[in-house]
PDB file of C-alpha atoms in Angstrom:
ATOM      1  CA  MET J  29     100.210 181.560 116.015  1.00 52.00           C
ATOM      2  CA  SER J  30      96.487 181.208 116.589  1.00 52.00           C
ATOM      3  CA  VAL J  31      94.679 178.493 118.520  1.00 45.00           C
ATOM      4  CA  VAL J  32      93.040 177.183 115.325  1.00 46.00           C
ATOM      5  CA  GLU J  33      96.412 176.561 113.698  1.00 53.00           C
ATOM      6  CA  LEU J  34      97.709 174.745 116.786  1.00 48.00           C
ATOM      7  CA  SER J  35      94.663 172.478 116.899  1.00 56.00           C
ATOM      8  CA  SER J  36      94.976 171.647 113.193  1.00 57.00           C
ATOM      9  CA  GLN J  37      98.670 170.812 113.591  1.00 58.00           C
ATOM     10  CA  SER J  38      97.934 168.580 116.598  1.00 61.00           C
ATOM     11  CA  GLU J  39      95.228 166.753 114.645  1.00 61.00           C
ATOM     12  CA  LEU J  40      97.700 166.256 111.780  1.00 56.00           C
ATOM     13  CA  VAL J  41     100.331 164.829 114.152  1.00 56.00           C
ATOM     14  CA  VAL J  42      97.791 162.474 115.718  1.00 56.00           C
ATOM     15  CA  GLY J  43      96.621 161.322 112.288  1.00 63.00           C
ATOM     16  CA  LEU J  44     100.173 160.667 111.115  1.00 58.00           C
ATOM     17  CA  SER J  45     100.958 158.722 114.296  1.00 62.00           C
ATOM     18  CA  HIS J  46      97.867 156.536 113.838  1.00 61.00           C
ATOM     19  CA  GLN J  47      98.811 155.913 110.207  1.00 61.00           C
ATOM     20  CA  LEU J  48     102.397 154.978 111.110  1.00 56.00           C
ATOM     21  CA  LEU J  49     101.113 152.679 113.864  1.00 55.00           C
ATOM     22  CA  SER J  50      98.807 150.903 111.430  1.00 58.00           C
ATOM     23  CA  TYR J  51     101.687 150.573 108.962  1.00 54.00           C
ATOM     24  CA  SER J  52     103.931 149.073 111.661  1.00 53.00           C
ATOM     25  CA  VAL J  53     101.251 146.584 112.738  1.00 48.00           C
ATOM     26  CA  ARG J  54     100.633 145.595 109.134  1.00 53.00           C
ATOM     27  CA  GLY J  55     104.377 145.223 108.585  1.00 52.00           C
ATOM     28  CA  LEU J  56     104.704 142.933 111.611  1.00 48.00           C
ATOM     29  CA  GLN J  57     101.827 140.782 110.403  1.00 51.00           C
ATOM     30  CA  THR J  58     103.164 140.458 106.875  1.00 48.00           C
ATOM     31  CA  SER J  59     106.901 140.240 107.575  1.00 48.00           C
ATOM     32  CA  THR J  60     106.843 136.456 107.902  1.00 47.00           C
ATOM     33  CA  ASP J  61     104.853 135.994 104.693  1.00 47.00           C
ATOM     34  CA  SER J  62     106.517 138.692 102.594  1.00 47.00           C
ATOM     35  CA  ILE J  63     108.538 136.231 100.539  1.00 44.00           C
ATOM     36  CA  ALA J  64     105.720 133.712  99.994  1.00 44.00           C
ATOM     37  CA  TYR J  65     103.093 136.323  99.156  1.00 46.00           C
ATOM     38  CA  GLY J  66     105.208 138.637  96.954  1.00 48.00           C
ATOM     39  CA  LEU J  67     105.500 141.609  99.367  1.00 50.00           C
ATOM     40  CA  ALA J  68     108.468 143.945  99.732  1.00 55.00           C
ATOM     41  CA  TYR J  69     109.376 147.172 101.532  1.00 53.00           C
ATOM     42  CA  GLY J  70     110.018 150.503  99.859  1.00 58.00           C
ATOM     43  CA  PRO J  71     112.645 153.192 100.633  1.00 56.00           C
ATOM     44  CA  SER J  72     110.287 154.791 103.152  1.00 55.00           C
ATOM     45  CA  GLY J  73     110.022 151.577 105.145  1.00 57.00           C
ATOM     46  CA  LEU J  74     106.389 151.004 104.227  1.00 58.00           C
ATOM     47  CA  PRO J  75     105.217 147.668 102.768  1.00 57.00           C
ATOM     48  CA  GLN J  76     104.618 147.648  99.042  1.00 63.00           C
ATOM     49  CA  ASP J  77     103.638 145.177  96.331  1.00 62.00           C
ATOM     50  CA  ALA J  78     106.638 143.492  94.682  1.00 58.00           C
ATOM     51  CA  GLU J  79     104.927 143.488  91.265  1.00 60.00           C
ATOM     52  CA  THR J  80     103.622 147.073  91.046  1.00 62.00           C
ATOM     53  CA  ASN J  81     105.974 148.797  93.573  1.00 64.00           C
ATOM     54  CA  ARG J  82     102.948 150.584  95.018  1.00 65.00           C
ATOM     55  CA  PRO J  83     102.579 151.077  98.781  1.00 61.00           C
ATOM     56  CA  LEU J  84      99.933 148.984 100.480  1.00 56.00           C
ATOM     57  CA  VAL J  85      97.171 151.093 102.028  1.00 52.00           C
ATOM     58  CA  PRO J  86      95.719 149.971 105.374  1.00 51.00           C
ATOM     59  CA  SER J  87      92.051 149.045 105.545  1.00 47.00           C
ATOM     60  CA  GLY J  88      89.805 152.081 106.018  1.00 47.00           C
ATOM     61  CA  HIS J  89      92.102 154.507 104.096  1.00 48.00           C
ATOM     62  CA  LEU J  90      91.522 155.301 100.440  1.00 48.00           C
ATOM     63  CA  THR J  91      94.062 156.776  98.040  1.00 48.00           C
ATOM     64  CA  GLN J  92      93.385 158.937  95.018  1.00 50.00           C
ATOM     65  CA  GLN J  93      92.634 155.851  92.952  1.00 50.00           C
ATOM     66  CA  GLY J  94      89.712 155.046  95.293  1.00 50.00           C
ATOM     67  CA  ALA J  95      87.767 151.993  94.145  1.00 50.00           C
ATOM     68  CA  THR J  96      90.593 150.814  91.846  1.00 53.00           C
ATOM     69  CA  SER J  97      92.944 150.387  94.809  1.00 55.00           C
ATOM     70  CA  SER J  98      90.270 148.455  96.725  1.00 55.00           C
ATOM     71  CA  ALA J  99      89.740 146.132  93.754  1.00 57.00           C
ATOM     72  CA  THR J 100      93.450 145.388  93.400  1.00 68.00           C
ATOM     73  CA  SER J 101      93.756 144.663  97.124  1.00 68.00           C
ATOM     74  CA  GLY J 102      90.804 142.256  96.878  1.00 69.00           C
ATOM     75  CA  GLN J 103      92.406 140.449  93.957  1.00 72.00           C
ATOM     76  CA  ARG J 104      95.665 140.244  95.874  1.00 71.00           C
ATOM     77  CA  GLN J 105      93.853 138.768  98.881  1.00 69.00           C
ATOM     78  CA  ASN J 106      92.177 136.151  96.688  1.00 69.00           C
ATOM     79  CA  ARG J 107      95.557 135.265  95.225  1.00 68.00           C
ATOM     80  CA  LEU J 108      96.993 134.812  98.712  1.00 62.00           C
ATOM     81  CA  TYR J 109      94.080 132.555  99.718  1.00 61.00           C
ATOM     82  CA  ALA J 110      94.580 130.433  96.583  1.00 63.00           C
ATOM     83  CA  LEU J 111      98.293 130.073  97.323  1.00 59.00           C
ATOM     84  CA  GLN J 112      97.627 129.059 100.922  1.00 58.00           C
ATOM     85  CA  SER J 113      94.998 126.490  99.927  1.00 56.00           C
ATOM     86  CA  ARG J 114      97.368 124.969  97.374  1.00 56.00           C
ATOM     87  CA  GLN J 115     100.116 124.688  99.979  1.00 50.00           C
ATOM     88  CA  ASP J 116      97.697 123.005 102.398  1.00 49.00           C
ATOM     89  CA  GLN J 117      96.627 120.590  99.674  1.00 49.00           C
ATOM     90  CA  GLU J 118     100.223 119.637  98.882  1.00 45.00           C
ATOM     91  CA  SER J 119     101.089 119.152 102.550  1.00 39.00           C
ATOM     92  CA  SER J 120      98.067 116.939 103.271  1.00 38.00           C
ATOM     93  CA  LEU J 121      98.111 114.986 100.011  1.00 39.00           C
ATOM     94  CA  ASP J 122      97.156 111.329 100.425  1.00 43.00           C
ATOM     95  CA  VAL J 123      97.168 109.200  97.304  1.00 44.00           C
ATOM     96  CA  ALA J 124      94.075 106.989  97.266  1.00 57.00           C
ATOM     97  CA  THR J 125      94.054 103.321  96.452  1.00 69.00           C
ATOM     98  CA  GLY J 126      94.425 102.762  92.735  1.00 73.00           C
ATOM     99  CA  PRO J 127      92.185 100.518  90.668  1.00 81.00           C
ATOM    100  CA  ALA J 128      92.515  96.773  91.184  1.00 81.00           C
ATOM    101  CA  ARG J 129      93.724  96.208  87.619  1.00 86.00           C
ATOM    102  CA  CYS J 130      97.033  97.820  88.616  1.00 89.00           C
ATOM    103  CA  TYR J 131      97.721  95.098  91.210  1.00 91.00           C
ATOM    104  CA  ARG J 132      95.831  92.129  89.800  1.00 93.00           C
ATOM    105  CA  GLN J 133      98.649  90.109  88.244  1.00 95.00           C
ATOM    106  CA  ILE J 134     101.046  88.045  90.330  1.00 95.00           C
ATOM    107  CA  LYS J 135     104.404  89.210  88.990  1.00 93.00           C
ATOM    108  CA  ASN J 136     106.848  89.234  91.901  1.00 90.00           C
ATOM    109  CA  LYS J 137     107.810  87.117  94.844  1.00 95.00           C
ATOM    110  CA  PRO J 138     105.736  87.254  98.028  1.00 96.00           C
ATOM    111  CA  TYR J 139     106.454  90.464  99.920  1.00 96.00           C
ATOM    112  CA  PRO J 140     105.037  90.065 103.450  1.00 97.00           C
ATOM    113  CA  LYS J 141     105.238  92.441 106.361  1.00 96.00           C
ATOM    114  CA  SER J 142     108.516  92.051 108.239  1.00 96.00           C
ATOM    115  CA  ARG J 143     111.178  94.063 110.000  1.00 95.00           C
ATOM    116  CA  PHE J 144     112.537  94.964 106.564  1.00 94.00           C
ATOM    117  CA  CYS J 145     109.108  96.064 105.299  1.00 94.00           C
ATOM    118  CA  ARG J 146     107.678  98.433 107.882  1.00 93.00           C
ATOM    119  CA  GLY J 147     104.826 100.881 107.873  1.00 94.00           C
ATOM    120  CA  VAL J 148     102.345  98.484 106.275  1.00 96.00           C
ATOM    121  CA  PRO J 149      98.709  99.568 106.748  1.00 95.00           C
ATOM    122  CA  ASP J 150      96.330  97.138 108.405  1.00 96.00           C
ATOM    123  CA  PRO J 151      94.101  95.047 106.118  1.00 96.00           C
ATOM    124  CA  LYS J 152      90.531  96.196 105.690  1.00 96.00           C
ATOM    125  CA  ILE J 153      89.172  92.770 106.584  1.00 96.00           C
ATOM    126  CA  ARG J 154      89.464  91.963 110.275  1.00 96.00           C
ATOM    127  CA  ILE J 155      86.770  89.277 110.717  1.00 96.00           C
ATOM    128  CA  TYR J 156      87.096  85.967 108.884  1.00 97.00           C
ATOM    129  CA  ASP J 157      84.285  83.961 110.534  1.00 97.00           C
ATOM    130  CA  VAL J 158      80.738  85.306 110.750  1.00 96.00           C
ATOM    131  CA  GLY J 159      77.461  83.702 111.689  1.00 95.00           C
ATOM    132  CA  MET J 160      77.154  80.762 114.065  1.00 95.00           C
ATOM    133  CA  LYS J 161      80.824  79.841 114.128  1.00 93.00           C
ATOM    134  CA  LYS J 162      80.520  77.862 117.377  1.00 94.00           C
ATOM    135  CA  ARG J 163      77.832  75.490 116.149  1.00 94.00           C
ATOM    136  CA  GLY J 164      78.862  71.847 116.169  1.00 94.00           C
ATOM    137  CA  VAL J 165      79.839  69.799 113.167  1.00 95.00           C
ATOM    138  CA  ASP J 166      76.550  67.880 113.131  1.00 95.00           C
ATOM    139  CA  GLU J 167      74.278  70.930 112.819  1.00 95.00           C
ATOM    140  CA  PHE J 168      75.346  72.265 109.387  1.00 96.00           C
ATOM    141  CA  PRO J 169      75.825  69.391 106.911  1.00 96.00           C
ATOM    142  CA  PHE J 170      75.558  71.402 103.670  1.00 97.00           C
ATOM    143  CA  CYS J 171      78.617  73.257 102.354  1.00 98.00           C
ATOM    144  CA  VAL J 172      79.214  75.421  99.272  1.00 98.00           C
ATOM    145  CA  HIS J 173      82.436  77.116  98.128  1.00 98.00           C
ATOM    146  CA  LEU J 174      83.342  80.145  96.037  1.00 98.00           C
ATOM    147  CA  VAL J 175      86.408  79.036  94.052  1.00 98.00           C
ATOM    148  CA  SER J 176      88.830  81.316  92.219  1.00 98.00           C
ATOM    149  CA  TRP J 177      89.300  80.448  88.555  1.00 97.00           C
ATOM    150  CA  GLU J 178      92.297  82.723  87.959  1.00 96.00           C
ATOM    151  CA  LYS J 179      95.772  83.196  89.367  1.00 97.00           C
ATOM    152  CA  GLU J 180      95.667  86.743  90.696  1.00 97.00           C
ATOM    153  CA  ASN J 181      95.893  89.089  93.648  1.00 97.00           C
ATOM    154  CA  VAL J 182      92.747  89.776  95.658  1.00 97.00           C
ATOM    155  CA  SER J 183      92.885  92.916  97.794  1.00 96.00           C
ATOM    156  CA  SER J 184      91.750  93.048 101.392  1.00 96.00           C
ATOM    157  CA  GLU J 185      89.109  95.601 100.369  1.00 96.00           C
ATOM    158  CA  ALA J 186      87.566  93.072  97.974  1.00 96.00           C
ATOM    159  CA  LEU J 187      87.556  90.361 100.640  1.00 97.00           C
ATOM    160  CA  GLU J 188      85.825  92.668 103.112  1.00 97.00           C
ATOM    161  CA  ALA J 189      83.225  93.759 100.555  1.00 97.00           C
ATOM    162  CA  ALA J 190      82.464  90.137  99.622  1.00 98.00           C
ATOM    163  CA  ARG J 191      82.153  89.123 103.271  1.00 98.00           C
ATOM    164  CA  ILE J 192      79.704  91.959 103.954  1.00 97.00           C
ATOM    165  CA  ALA J 193      77.592  91.175 100.883  1.00 97.00           C
ATOM    166  CA  CYS J 194      77.374  87.448 101.654  1.00 98.00           C
ATOM    167  CA  ASN J 195      76.658  87.957 105.346  1.00 97.00           C
ATOM    168  CA  LYS J 196      73.961  90.546 104.640  1.00 97.00           C
ATOM    169  CA  TYR J 197      72.047  88.322 102.235  1.00 98.00           C
ATOM    170  CA  MET J 198      72.273  85.223 104.419  1.00 97.00           C
ATOM    171  CA  THR J 199      71.117  87.158 107.476  1.00 96.00           C
ATOM    172  CA  LYS J 200      68.138  88.556 105.587  1.00 97.00           C
ATOM    173  CA  SER J 201      67.070  85.346 103.832  1.00 96.00           C
ATOM    174  CA  ALA J 202      68.064  82.476 106.145  1.00 95.00           C
ATOM    175  CA  GLY J 203      68.531  84.166 109.498  1.00 94.00           C
ATOM    176  CA  LYS J 204      71.578  85.166 111.485  1.00 93.00           C
ATOM    177  CA  ASP J 205      71.676  81.834 113.359  1.00 95.00           C
ATOM    178  CA  ALA J 206      71.275  79.554 110.333  1.00 96.00           C
ATOM    179  CA  PHE J 207      74.724  79.639 108.699  1.00 97.00           C
ATOM    180  CA  HIS J 208      78.464  79.904 109.195  1.00 97.00           C
ATOM    181  CA  LEU J 209      80.550  81.907 106.702  1.00 98.00           C
ATOM    182  CA  ARG J 210      84.322  81.606 106.575  1.00 98.00           C
ATOM    183  CA  VAL J 211      86.821  83.612 104.508  1.00 98.00           C
ATOM    184  CA  ARG J 212      89.443  81.089 103.418  1.00 97.00           C
ATOM    185  CA  VAL J 213      92.257  83.394 102.241  1.00 98.00           C
ATOM    186  CA  HIS J 214      94.260  85.925 104.231  1.00 98.00           C
ATOM    187  CA  PRO J 215      95.941  89.030 102.760  1.00 97.00           C
ATOM    188  CA  PHE J 216      99.655  88.954 103.570  1.00 97.00           C
ATOM    189  CA  HIS J 217     101.249  90.265 100.351  1.00 97.00           C
ATOM    190  CA  VAL J 218     102.195  93.963 100.606  1.00 97.00           C
ATOM    191  CA  LEU J 219     101.376  96.271  97.696  1.00 95.00           C
ATOM    192  CA  ARG J 220     103.586  99.277  96.986  1.00 94.00           C
ATOM    193  CA  ILE J 221     102.945 102.597  95.259  1.00 91.00           C
ATOM    194  CA  ASN J 222     105.273 105.280  93.934  1.00 88.00           C
ATOM    195  CA  LYS J 223     103.442 108.417  95.003  1.00 84.00           C
ATOM    196  CA  MET J 224     103.202 111.082  92.299  1.00 80.00           C
ATOM    197  CA  LEU J 225     101.742 114.519  93.026  1.00 73.00           C
ATOM    198  CA  SER J 226      99.246 115.488  90.346  1.00 70.00           C
ATOM    199  CA  CYS J 227      98.208 118.947  91.558  1.00 68.00           C
ATOM    200  CA  ALA J 228      99.418 122.218  90.064  1.00 65.00           C
ATOM    201  CA  GLY J 229     102.966 123.275  90.834  1.00 66.00           C
ATOM    202  CA  ALA J 230     104.119 119.817  91.924  1.00 61.00           C
ATOM    203  CA  ASP J 231     106.759 119.363  89.204  1.00 64.00           C
ATOM    204  CA  ARG J 232     109.550 120.218  91.602  1.00 66.00           C
ATOM    205  CA  LEU J 233     108.484 117.324  93.884  1.00 65.00           C
ATOM    206  CA  GLN J 234     108.400 114.609  91.229  1.00 72.00           C
ATOM    207  CA  THR J 235     111.386 112.469  90.315  1.00 73.00           C
ATOM    208  CA  GLY J 236     109.767 110.224  87.711  1.00 80.00           C
ATOM    209  CA  MET J 237     111.140 106.672  87.697  1.00 84.00           C
ATOM    210  CA  ARG J 238     114.182 107.513  89.770  1.00 86.00           C
ATOM    211  CA  GLY J 239     113.960 105.562  93.021  1.00 85.00           C
ATOM    212  CA  ALA J 240     110.553 104.128  92.097  1.00 88.00           C
ATOM    213  CA  PHE J 241     110.512 101.195  94.539  1.00 91.00           C
ATOM    214  CA  GLY J 242     107.502 102.696  96.276  1.00 90.00           C
ATOM    215  CA  LYS J 243     106.096 102.619  99.777  1.00 93.00           C
ATOM    216  CA  PRO J 244     103.540 100.194 101.259  1.00 95.00           C
ATOM    217  CA  GLN J 245     100.000 101.049 100.247  1.00 93.00           C
ATOM    218  CA  GLY J 246      97.887  98.003 101.156  1.00 95.00           C
ATOM    219  CA  VAL J 247      97.810  94.225 101.342  1.00 96.00           C
ATOM    220  CA  CYS J 248      96.319  91.497  99.198  1.00 97.00           C
ATOM    221  CA  ALA J 249      95.984  87.719  99.033  1.00 98.00           C
ATOM    222  CA  ARG J 250      97.728  85.684  96.333  1.00 98.00           C
ATOM    223  CA  VAL J 251      95.234  83.109  95.088  1.00 98.00           C
ATOM    224  CA  ALA J 252      95.694  80.265  92.619  1.00 98.00           C
ATOM    225  CA  ILE J 253      93.338  78.515  90.232  1.00 98.00           C
ATOM    226  CA  GLY J 254      91.022  76.242  92.181  1.00 97.00           C
ATOM    227  CA  GLN J 255      91.661  77.893  95.542  1.00 98.00           C
ATOM    228  CA  VAL J 256      88.634  78.432  97.782  1.00 98.00           C
ATOM    229  CA  LEU J 257      87.871  82.065  98.634  1.00 98.00           C
ATOM    230  CA  LEU J 258      84.670  81.762 100.695  1.00 98.00           C
ATOM    231  CA  SER J 259      82.861  78.825 102.273  1.00 98.00           C
ATOM    232  CA  VAL J 260      79.363  78.668 103.732  1.00 98.00           C
ATOM    233  CA  ARG J 261      77.953  75.792 105.778  1.00 97.00           C
ATOM    234  CA  CYS J 262      74.266  75.587 106.671  1.00 97.00           C
ATOM    235  CA  LYS J 263      71.317  73.205 106.743  1.00 96.00           C
ATOM    236  CA  ASP J 264      70.034  71.597 103.568  1.00 96.00           C
ATOM    237  CA  GLY J 265      66.951  73.810 103.620  1.00 96.00           C
ATOM    238  CA  ASN J 266      69.072  76.961 103.111  1.00 96.00           C
ATOM    239  CA  ALA J 267      71.188  75.584 100.262  1.00 97.00           C
ATOM    240  CA  THR J 268      69.685  77.905  97.631  1.00 97.00           C
ATOM    241  CA  HIS J 269      70.182  80.938  99.877  1.00 98.00           C
ATOM    242  CA  ALA J 270      73.846  80.070 100.399  1.00 98.00           C
ATOM    243  CA  GLN J 271      74.466  79.734  96.659  1.00 98.00           C
ATOM    244  CA  GLU J 272      72.732  83.049  95.968  1.00 98.00           C
ATOM    245  CA  ALA J 273      74.796  84.754  98.674  1.00 98.00           C
ATOM    246  CA  LEU J 274      78.029  83.560  97.068  1.00 98.00           C
ATOM    247  CA  ARG J 275      76.759  84.635  93.652  1.00 98.00           C
ATOM    248  CA  ARG J 276      76.342  88.157  94.985  1.00 98.00           C
ATOM    249  CA  ALA J 277      79.786  88.040  96.567  1.00 98.00           C
ATOM    250  CA  LYS J 278      81.309  87.190  93.166  1.00 97.00           C
ATOM    251  CA  PHE J 279      80.772  90.766  91.982  1.00 97.00           C
ATOM    252  CA  LYS J 280      83.174  92.075  94.618  1.00 97.00           C
ATOM    253  CA  PHE J 281      86.142  90.129  93.226  1.00 97.00           C
ATOM    254  CA  PRO J 282      88.202  90.654  90.079  1.00 94.00           C
ATOM    255  CA  GLY J 283      88.589  87.834  87.597  1.00 94.00           C
ATOM    256  CA  ARG J 284      86.436  84.730  87.389  1.00 96.00           C
ATOM    257  CA  GLN J 285      85.019  82.582  90.159  1.00 97.00           C
ATOM    258  CA  LYS J 286      82.820  79.509  90.297  1.00 98.00           C
ATOM    259  CA  ILE J 287      80.294  78.365  92.872  1.00 98.00           C
ATOM    260  CA  ILE J 288      80.841  74.697  93.688  1.00 98.00           C
ATOM    261  CA  VAL J 289      78.633  72.623  95.962  1.00 98.00           C
ATOM    262  CA  SER J 290      80.797  70.447  98.173  1.00 97.00           C
ATOM    263  CA  ARG J 291      80.363  66.700  98.544  1.00 97.00           C
ATOM    264  CA  LYS J 292      81.817  66.889 102.040  1.00 97.00           C
ATOM    265  CA  TRP J 293      79.971  67.126 105.312  1.00 97.00           C
ATOM    266  CA  GLY J 294      80.253  70.757 106.371  1.00 96.00           C
ATOM    267  CA  PHE J 295      83.860  71.880 106.690  1.00 97.00           C
ATOM    268  CA  THR J 296      85.153  68.341 107.283  1.00 96.00           C
ATOM    269  CA  LYS J 297      87.247  66.222 104.928  1.00 95.00           C
ATOM    270  CA  PHE J 298      84.751  63.337 104.917  1.00 96.00           C
ATOM    271  CA  SER J 299      82.090  62.864 102.286  1.00 96.00           C
ATOM    272  CA  ARG J 300      78.497  62.868 103.447  1.00 96.00           C
ATOM    273  CA  THR J 301      78.106  59.108 103.003  1.00 96.00           C
ATOM    274  CA  ASP J 302      81.363  58.329 104.798  1.00 95.00           C
ATOM    275  CA  TYR J 303      80.528  60.710 107.630  1.00 96.00           C
ATOM    276  CA  LEU J 304      77.172  59.045 108.235  1.00 95.00           C
ATOM    277  CA  LYS J 305      78.848  55.637 108.069  1.00 93.00           C
ATOM    278  CA  TYR J 306      81.567  56.566 110.577  1.00 91.00           C
ATOM    279  CA  LYS J 307      78.961  58.202 112.753  1.00 92.00           C
ATOM    280  CA  SER J 308      76.938  55.006 112.893  1.00 90.00           C
ATOM    281  CA  GLU J 309      80.106  53.067 113.801  1.00 86.00           C
ATOM    282  CA  ASN J 310      80.864  55.506 116.638  1.00 85.00           C
ATOM    283  CA  ARG J 311      84.189  56.441 115.030  1.00 87.00           C
ATOM    284  CA  ILE J 312      83.620  60.213 114.723  1.00 90.00           C
ATOM    285  CA  ILE J 313      85.008  62.507 117.403  1.00 90.00           C
ATOM    286  CA  PRO J 314      83.596  66.076 117.081  1.00 92.00           C
ATOM    287  CA  ASP J 315      86.284  68.760 117.066  1.00 92.00           C
ATOM    288  CA  GLY J 316      84.544  72.133 116.850  1.00 92.00           C
ATOM    289  CA  VAL J 317      83.475  72.772 113.261  1.00 94.00           C
ATOM    290  CA  ASN J 318      85.567  69.787 112.182  1.00 94.00           C
ATOM    291  CA  ALA J 319      85.705  66.104 113.134  1.00 94.00           C
ATOM    292  CA  LYS J 320      88.367  63.500 113.814  1.00 92.00           C
ATOM    293  CA  LEU J 321      88.248  59.888 112.721  1.00 90.00           C
ATOM    294  CA  LEU J 322      89.133  57.266 115.277  1.00 84.00           C
ATOM    295  CA  GLY J 323      91.546  54.843 113.571  1.00 79.00           C
ATOM    296  CA  CYS J 324      92.966  51.439 114.435  1.00 76.00           C
ATOM    297  CA  HIS J 325      96.382  52.569 115.689  1.00 77.00           C
ATOM    298  CA  GLY J 326      97.516  53.247 119.239  1.00 75.00           C
ATOM    299  CA  ARG J 327      97.457  51.440 122.569  1.00 79.00           C
ATOM    300  CA  LEU J 328      94.359  49.455 123.442  1.00 76.00           C
ATOM    301  CA  ALA J 329      94.631  50.578 127.063  1.00 78.00           C
ATOM    302  CA  ALA J 330      94.086  54.184 125.968  1.00 74.00           C
ATOM    303  CA  ARG J 331      90.830  53.343 124.171  1.00 76.00           C
ATOM    304  CA  GLU J 332      87.415  53.607 125.690  1.00 75.00           C
ATOM    305  CA  PRO J 333      85.193  50.513 125.661  1.00 72.00           C
ATOM    306  CA  GLY J 334      83.611  50.027 122.277  1.00 68.00           C
ATOM    307  CA  ARG J 335      86.170  52.214 120.450  1.00 70.00           C
ATOM    308  CA  ALA J 336      88.741  49.593 119.382  1.00 65.00           C
ATOM    309  CA  PHE J 337      88.572  49.103 115.616  1.00 65.00           C
ATOM    310  CA  LEU J 338      90.462  46.932 113.158  1.00 59.00           C
ATOM    311  CA  GLU J 339      90.720  47.521 109.455  1.00 58.00           C
ATOM    312  CA  ALA J 340      88.941  44.955 107.327  1.00 51.00           C
ATOM    313  CA  ALA J 341      91.329  42.429 105.748  1.00 45.00           C
ATOM    314  CA  HIS J 342      91.533  42.670 101.943  1.00 46.00           C
TER     315      HIS J 342
END
């Protein structure tokens, strides 16, 4: 046997060993995904396509088909990428908040967060008083309310959007130190949703209306007709700005609302005339944004000089 024949045989053995090594590496990489991606193994132990029963050729080696084999492998790779992306989408699916018309009506009993109702997401609104909330009761005499004119549910997202809109306009028009805005309702009612997968191939995960109680999705406030949603107190010079701010906040709520100018002094329960009268009689005790009325009951020894009052006889 000549030297040329020996060298050719050695090159053939080396080539076959490299090819078998590449096949083994490819088989190790694809063994875990053979079922998901439609791969199988032939009688020779080499990986092959489960649909065409053709052996898979490693990258860099061309068969007799040439470009046709490369095209089919590219299509197969695209199919694998599509399958993987669909699996990732199904695993990370998060159903977004539905439209407000789905949760607007008050149909059931109150369903608050408790030890029986766990996993409730936090409300979107976290701040209920904005502006100069520490200003005294005497500084902001004017008050205007945004009143709900329907019995409905108001989501925490709507309350937060209305608060932002009202605060932004009042800050721009009147100034950040010229008003006090208060959100008067709190979202405690838990909303539920029966999650339904709508992507392709999700039929096996859906059960329809079987066990459709749902899981907590968000929270809302149950409001009645005539209940105050927002209140703004300010000076009389900014009355028009406060009404315009509440008008803009109306568009963030479902249903109907009305803007009502209060007859009271600020956030107190006294009318403006009565407040000025009690103030002149030294019967008003400031209590933050509110005020207390000094009555005629109690021990005289506990009263300060000049603060003992008797009701007028009728």
